[in-house]
Short mmCIF file of C-alpha atoms in Angstrom, two decimals:
data_model
loop_
_atom_site.label_atom_id
_atom_site.label_comp_id
_atom_site.label_asym_id
_atom_site.label_seq_id
_atom_site.Cartn_x
_atom_site.Cartn_y
_atom_site.Cartn_z
CA MET L 163 14.32 -10.21 -12.17
CA LYS L 164 11.68 -11.95 -14.03
CA LYS L 165 12.55 -14.73 -11.68
CA VAL L 166 12.16 -12.68 -8.50
CA LEU L 167 8.91 -11.73 -9.69
CA LYS L 168 7.64 -14.91 -10.75
CA ASN L 169 8.47 -16.25 -7.30
CA ASN L 170 6.71 -13.22 -5.66
CA LEU L 171 3.56 -13.60 -7.62
CA ILE L 172 3.60 -17.41 -6.75
CA LEU L 173 4.12 -16.68 -2.99
CA MET L 174 1.22 -13.77 -3.34
CA ILE L 175 -1.66 -16.83 -4.86
CA PHE L 176 -0.05 -19.20 -1.75
CA LEU L 177 -0.74 -16.81 0.74
CA LEU L 178 -3.49 -15.29 -0.10
CA ALA L 179 -5.21 -19.18 -0.59
CA PHE L 180 -3.69 -19.27 3.10
CA VAL L 181 -5.41 -16.13 4.59
CA GLN L 182 -8.41 -16.71 2.92
CA THR L 183 -8.97 -20.38 4.02
CA HIS L 184 -8.64 -19.01 7.48
CA ALA L 185 -9.77 -15.21 7.43
CA GLN L 186 -12.16 -13.66 9.65
CA GLU L 187 -11.81 -10.59 7.45
CA PHE L 188 -12.20 -9.89 3.78
CA SER L 189 -12.55 -6.12 2.35
CA ILE L 190 -12.40 -5.14 -0.80
CA GLY L 191 -12.59 -1.56 -2.16
CA PRO L 192 -10.71 1.82 -4.31
CA LYS L 193 -7.86 3.60 -3.22
CA ILE L 194 -6.82 6.84 -3.99
CA GLY L 195 -3.92 8.84 -2.38
CA ILE L 196 -0.88 11.33 -3.23
CA SER L 197 3.24 11.29 -2.88
CA GLN L 198 6.01 12.94 -2.76
CA GLY L 199 8.84 11.25 -4.63
CA ASN L 200 12.45 11.64 -5.46
CA ILE L 201 15.24 10.13 -7.18
CA SER L 202 18.39 9.22 -5.55
CA VAL L 203 21.56 8.86 -7.82
CA ASN L 204 24.82 7.38 -6.55
CA GLY L 205 27.29 8.67 -9.17
CA THR L 206 30.42 10.75 -9.61
CA ASP L 207 29.11 14.36 -9.36
CA PHE L 208 25.44 13.73 -9.29
CA SER L 209 23.29 14.45 -6.33
CA LYS L 210 19.57 14.63 -5.79
CA GLY L 211 16.79 17.34 -6.61
CA ASN L 212 13.63 18.58 -5.79
CA GLU L 213 10.87 15.81 -5.02
CA LYS L 214 7.82 15.86 -7.34
CA LEU L 215 4.15 15.63 -5.90
CA GLY L 216 2.52 12.19 -7.60
CA TYR L 217 -0.78 10.41 -7.21
CA HIS L 218 -2.35 6.93 -7.48
CA ALA L 219 -5.29 5.02 -7.67
CA GLY L 220 -6.46 1.47 -7.62
CA LEU L 221 -7.54 -1.20 -5.81
CA PHE L 222 -6.68 -3.08 -2.52
CA ALA L 223 -8.19 -6.05 -0.96
CA ARG L 224 -7.88 -6.95 3.14
CA LEU L 225 -7.77 -10.50 4.37
CA GLY L 226 -6.74 -11.88 7.63
CA GLY L 227 -7.81 -12.26 11.18
CA ASN L 228 -8.06 -9.95 14.36
CA ARG L 229 -3.89 -9.25 14.52
CA ILE L 230 -2.51 -10.12 11.55
CA TYR L 231 -3.63 -9.22 7.83
CA ILE L 232 -2.16 -8.92 4.65
CA GLN L 233 -3.05 -6.18 1.83
CA PRO L 234 -2.36 -6.67 -1.66
CA GLU L 235 -2.98 -3.64 -4.04
CA VAL L 236 -2.75 -2.76 -7.75
CA LEU L 237 -2.07 0.73 -7.89
CA TYR L 238 -1.65 3.04 -11.19
CA THR L 239 1.03 5.39 -9.95
CA ASN L 240 2.25 9.07 -11.34
CA THR L 241 5.41 9.93 -9.61
CA GLY L 242 9.47 11.12 -10.38
CA GLY L 243 11.49 13.88 -9.22
CA GLU L 244 14.97 15.27 -10.14
CA PHE L 245 18.61 15.24 -9.65
CA GLN L 246 21.29 17.29 -10.76
CA ASN L 247 24.79 16.72 -12.05
CA SER L 248 27.62 19.16 -11.62
CA GLN L 249 30.18 19.88 -14.29
CA GLY L 250 32.86 22.04 -13.77
CA ASN L 251 30.84 25.56 -12.96
CA ASN L 252 27.53 24.15 -15.05
CA THR L 253 25.20 22.30 -13.09
CA ILE L 254 22.70 20.47 -15.23
CA THR L 255 19.25 19.52 -13.71
CA TYR L 256 17.40 16.68 -14.87
CA THR L 257 13.81 15.66 -14.47
CA ALA L 258 12.14 12.58 -14.42
CA SER L 259 8.45 11.38 -14.44
CA PHE L 260 6.90 7.94 -14.27
CA ASP L 261 3.69 6.62 -15.28
CA ARG L 262 3.63 3.08 -13.47
CA ILE L 263 1.48 -0.01 -12.51
CA ASP L 264 2.66 -1.04 -8.65
CA ILE L 265 1.74 -4.20 -6.74
CA PRO L 266 2.70 -3.77 -3.45
CA LEU L 267 2.13 -7.13 -0.88
CA MET L 268 1.57 -5.90 2.62
CA GLY L 269 1.59 -7.75 5.87
CA GLY L 270 0.49 -5.91 8.77
CA PHE L 271 -0.10 -6.22 12.37
CA LYS L 272 -3.09 -4.74 13.91
CA ILE L 273 -2.65 -2.92 17.56
CA ALA L 274 -6.34 -2.40 19.78
CA ARG L 275 -7.86 -2.91 15.96
CA VAL L 276 -7.63 0.47 14.80
CA PHE L 277 -3.70 1.34 14.54
CA ARG L 278 -1.72 -0.92 11.93
CA VAL L 279 2.02 -1.27 11.42
CA GLN L 280 2.72 -2.77 7.67
CA ALA L 281 5.85 -4.12 5.33
CA GLY L 282 6.22 -5.72 2.28
CA PRO L 283 7.43 -6.28 -0.99
CA VAL L 284 6.03 -4.13 -4.11
CA ALA L 285 6.44 -5.09 -8.27
CA THR L 286 6.67 -1.81 -10.35
CA PHE L 287 5.84 -1.88 -13.73
CA ILE L 288 6.93 1.49 -16.10
CA ILE L 289 4.42 1.63 -18.86
CA ASP L 290 5.62 5.32 -19.67
CA SER L 291 8.72 7.60 -18.58
CA GLU L 292 9.55 11.12 -19.41
CA PHE L 293 12.71 12.67 -19.22
CA SER L 294 13.73 16.03 -19.83
CA SER L 295 17.36 17.39 -19.20
CA GLY L 296 16.67 21.21 -18.73
CA ASN L 297 19.87 23.61 -19.64
CA ALA L 298 21.81 20.47 -21.12
CA PRO L 299 22.24 20.15 -24.95
CA GLY L 300 20.63 17.61 -26.94
CA SER L 301 18.76 14.22 -25.49
CA PHE L 302 19.76 11.90 -23.20
CA ASP L 303 16.77 9.19 -22.45
CA PRO L 304 17.88 7.04 -19.97
CA ASP L 305 17.15 3.18 -20.79
CA TYR L 306 14.61 2.93 -17.83
CA ASN L 307 13.95 -1.02 -16.79
CA SER L 308 11.00 -1.61 -17.48
CA THR L 309 10.30 -3.59 -14.23
CA THR L 310 11.65 -3.66 -10.73
CA LEU L 311 11.25 -4.81 -7.34
CA GLY L 312 10.80 -2.37 -4.01
CA TYR L 313 9.58 -2.71 -0.25
CA GLN L 314 6.96 -0.53 1.20
CA ALA L 315 6.70 0.05 5.52
CA GLY L 316 4.72 2.56 7.14
CA ILE L 317 1.95 2.50 9.15
CA GLY L 318 -2.17 2.57 8.76
CA LEU L 319 -5.51 3.56 10.56
CA ASP L 320 -8.97 2.05 10.34
CA ILE L 321 -11.51 4.42 10.89
CA ALA L 322 -15.21 2.76 10.30
CA ASN L 323 -15.28 1.74 6.46
CA MET L 324 -12.10 3.66 5.70
CA ILE L 325 -8.57 2.66 5.40
CA LEU L 326 -5.77 5.37 5.68
CA ASP L 327 -1.78 4.58 5.39
CA PHE L 328 1.14 6.53 5.40
CA LYS L 329 3.79 4.29 3.80
CA TYR L 330 7.68 4.69 2.72
CA GLU L 331 8.69 3.27 -0.76
CA GLY L 332 12.24 2.39 -1.57
CA ALA L 333 13.94 0.73 -4.63
CA LEU L 334 15.99 -2.70 -4.54
CA GLY L 335 16.92 -2.17 -7.61
CA LYS L 336 18.56 0.48 -10.19
CA HIS L 337 15.73 2.28 -12.46
CA ALA L 338 19.03 3.16 -14.83
CA GLU L 339 22.55 2.75 -15.28
CA SER L 340 23.79 5.47 -16.84
CA ILE L 341 22.85 8.78 -17.76
CA ALA L 342 24.30 10.55 -20.48
CA GLY L 343 27.00 8.39 -20.55
CA PHE L 344 27.95 8.91 -16.96
CA ALA L 345 27.34 5.47 -14.92
CA THR L 346 25.01 6.60 -12.10
CA ASP L 347 22.91 4.20 -9.71
CA GLN L 348 19.35 5.65 -9.81
CA ARG L 349 16.47 4.71 -7.89
CA GLN L 350 12.82 5.98 -7.26
CA ASN L 351 11.89 6.49 -3.39
CA GLN L 352 8.45 7.92 -2.15
CA LEU L 353 6.32 8.73 0.75
CA MET L 354 2.63 7.99 -0.11
CA LEU L 355 -0.51 9.27 1.86
CA SER L 356 -3.46 7.07 0.89
CA LEU L 357 -6.89 6.69 1.54
CA GLY L 358 -9.01 3.38 1.14
CA ILE L 359 -12.89 2.90 1.36
CA ARG L 360 -14.16 -0.71 1.84
CA LEU L 361 -17.24 -1.53 0.23
CA PHE L 362 -17.71 -4.76 2.42
#
């Protein structure tokens, strides 16, 4: 995973240098938004539970031309979700919450100078997490991976100096491999709606 993140960082630096050299547009500014997160779990007797409302805030930059652009971002993100484990007649609900630093690198294509489609990788660094097992006895804190890689894809609108983004985020790797001794493939997904303000 560290090798993948290193390669993505090197690729980001080269792309930024190339696009900035040929850029007709450069802008930077703050970005805030809300998200609806959920946790998908593949494992025996596990199922997805309720979504969690989250938020994110940070900075973005836009570099590119009249049609093609790249948009790197650095965001503080709070997200999470619920999932359930059925054991006989009992159902245990687990709730997870994550504080993360996300670094998406979006590549996009403009249509009619207002509408955009975009997609790209996102590196995620978990800085804190909370996990509760509801009505389950004892404590079963998962050993979450501190670094994961995912992807984002969505659409956007440019209105004056505002940018509006609506994106889906999915995980390319596991966040945890077991819960309470049960093998699982646990991944974080979210829908994101955000507003950015171009300062220049």
